[in-house]
Amino acid sequence: MKRIMSILLVLAVMAGALTGCGGSGSDPKAPNKGTPAATPAPTPEPTPEPYEPNVLTGYEKNLDYPEGQRITAVMVNNITTCRPQRGLSDAQILFEIKVEGGITRFMAVFNDYNKIPDIGPIRSARDQFFQLVLPFQPLYAHIGQSVVQKQYIADYDYDEWNLEGGFDGKLFYRNRNRVNWAGKGVDTEHTAYMSGERIADYVARHEVDDRRSYNSTFFDFVDYRDPAYIPEGKFLEDGVSPAADRVTIRHSASYRTRFDYDDTLGQYKMGQFYSSKGSYMDTIDENNGKQLSFDNLIILFTDIHTYPGHEVKDLQEVVYNWGGVGYYCYGGKIERIRWEKGTPLEALRLVTFDTQEPLEINCGTSYVTVVDQDEIPGFKWEADESKVETSEAPIEETFQESED
């Protein structure tokens, strides 16, 4: 028994000695070569913020953006006796197109109908405007409509979103103070106004489906996280300056729109020609006394003529399905572009002049006009405002300002 205990004691001492020597006679401070070195975990790439642009301006959506709401388009009068209008300075996009008699009309487009201020005078609908917004299925507010537009509403089953003041008188009110306002002799038909509150009431009472999710913006916008794109005068005539500090658009003999670029504001300020005065005057929003101004100017040319069979009313047909030439102005610069539209259900596309690749315009508010190609000679841009005369000779007014 003592012999066995002695053997066990010797074995225990030897095991302790081997453990204290590291088991191999090596330096106990040396690393254990049998254990691989730990690999540092890779730094994860930051997840980029999702691209969530405002449908009408391209800016990043903020907390006030009405997610899931249809955009709203409102038709506004532009005969000279109805100026100044109300509510146009709040629009994200403003369209101006010639209608009957050589006059122009506006369509103001908004993200959120709840925030539309007092707006008007409201006028009747025309298909040349409706076709531009139809692909986005907006609420379309107006009073009255041409026979052609009425057919469009029927063909595209658009009654629910066709907010027609002639159908529901609560959608608008008459500003009686406008009748013979300032001695101008304004007819009652030019005194109707709407507001976001009235539109919201209409939507609620008629249970209008005002929900729509958009997976694309109205234009292809420059990513709001990227620098702005400055037009470089591409495809202008040789020797022509791309500087566009003043841009003048002639719609007809008596209707012209002019923009002056404000360097401090970084926007184009709008004015309109008055035949009776022989000069331009600032386009003011009567709600706030503010001159209308825009980040982007988009001028599109095409064939505009009277609809066959509608010569008495002089209803104007704007040819969209062929596309055409246009111009894009931003930051006091201009370049030549092309545009495409196709069928009424196809969205307006701006493309580069040479390759017809999508043209990205800068984020912001936009003025868009579609002009008869016969008026191309009256379109001009200037590099220096001081080189342009401040007034023009009066032009005889040959149109009838009172409309049906």
Short mmCIF file of N, CA and C in Angstrom, two decimals, residues 3 25 38 91 95 159 161 176 200 244 272 300 314-315:
data_model
loop_
_atom_site.label_atom_id
_atom_site.label_comp_id
_atom_site.label_asym_id
_atom_site.label_seq_id
_atom_site.Cartn_x
_atom_site.Cartn_y
_atom_site.Cartn_z
N ARG A 3 3.83 1.39 -1.09
CA ARG A 3 4.50 1.48 -2.41
C ARG A 3 3.58 2.14 -3.44
N GLY A 25 8.64 23.00 -23.17
CA GLY A 25 9.92 23.64 -22.93
C GLY A 25 10.04 24.98 -23.61
N ALA A 38 -7.36 36.49 -33.66
CA ALA A 38 -8.73 36.95 -33.90
C ALA A 38 -8.75 37.96 -35.05
N ALA A 91 -48.89 77.36 -55.47
CA ALA A 91 -48.87 76.17 -56.30
C ALA A 91 -47.45 75.63 -56.43
N PHE A 95 -49.26 75.72 -64.75
CA PHE A 95 -49.31 75.56 -66.20
C PHE A 95 -50.01 76.77 -66.81
N ASP A 159 -65.61 60.89 -63.45
CA ASP A 159 -66.60 61.70 -62.72
C ASP A 159 -66.26 61.88 -61.25
N TRP A 161 -63.47 62.17 -59.63
CA TRP A 161 -62.40 63.13 -59.31
C TRP A 161 -62.55 64.44 -60.06
N ARG A 176 -68.68 89.12 -54.83
CA ARG A 176 -69.49 90.17 -55.46
C ARG A 176 -68.73 91.48 -55.55
N ALA A 200 -62.12 70.21 -49.36
CA ALA A 200 -62.18 69.15 -48.35
C ALA A 200 -63.63 68.82 -48.00
N ALA A 244 -29.77 83.50 -69.51
CA ALA A 244 -31.20 83.78 -69.66
C ALA A 244 -31.69 84.51 -68.42
N GLN A 272 -46.62 89.82 -66.71
CA GLN A 272 -47.46 89.59 -67.88
C GLN A 272 -47.70 90.89 -68.64
N LEU A 300 -42.52 74.49 -73.86
CA LEU A 300 -42.69 73.42 -74.82
C LEU A 300 -43.46 73.92 -76.03
N ASP A 314 -64.06 78.36 -81.08
CA ASP A 314 -62.60 78.47 -81.20
C ASP A 314 -61.88 77.60 -80.17
N LEU A 315 -62.41 76.40 -79.94
CA LEU A 315 -61.76 75.51 -78.98
C LEU A 315 -60.43 75.05 -79.55
#
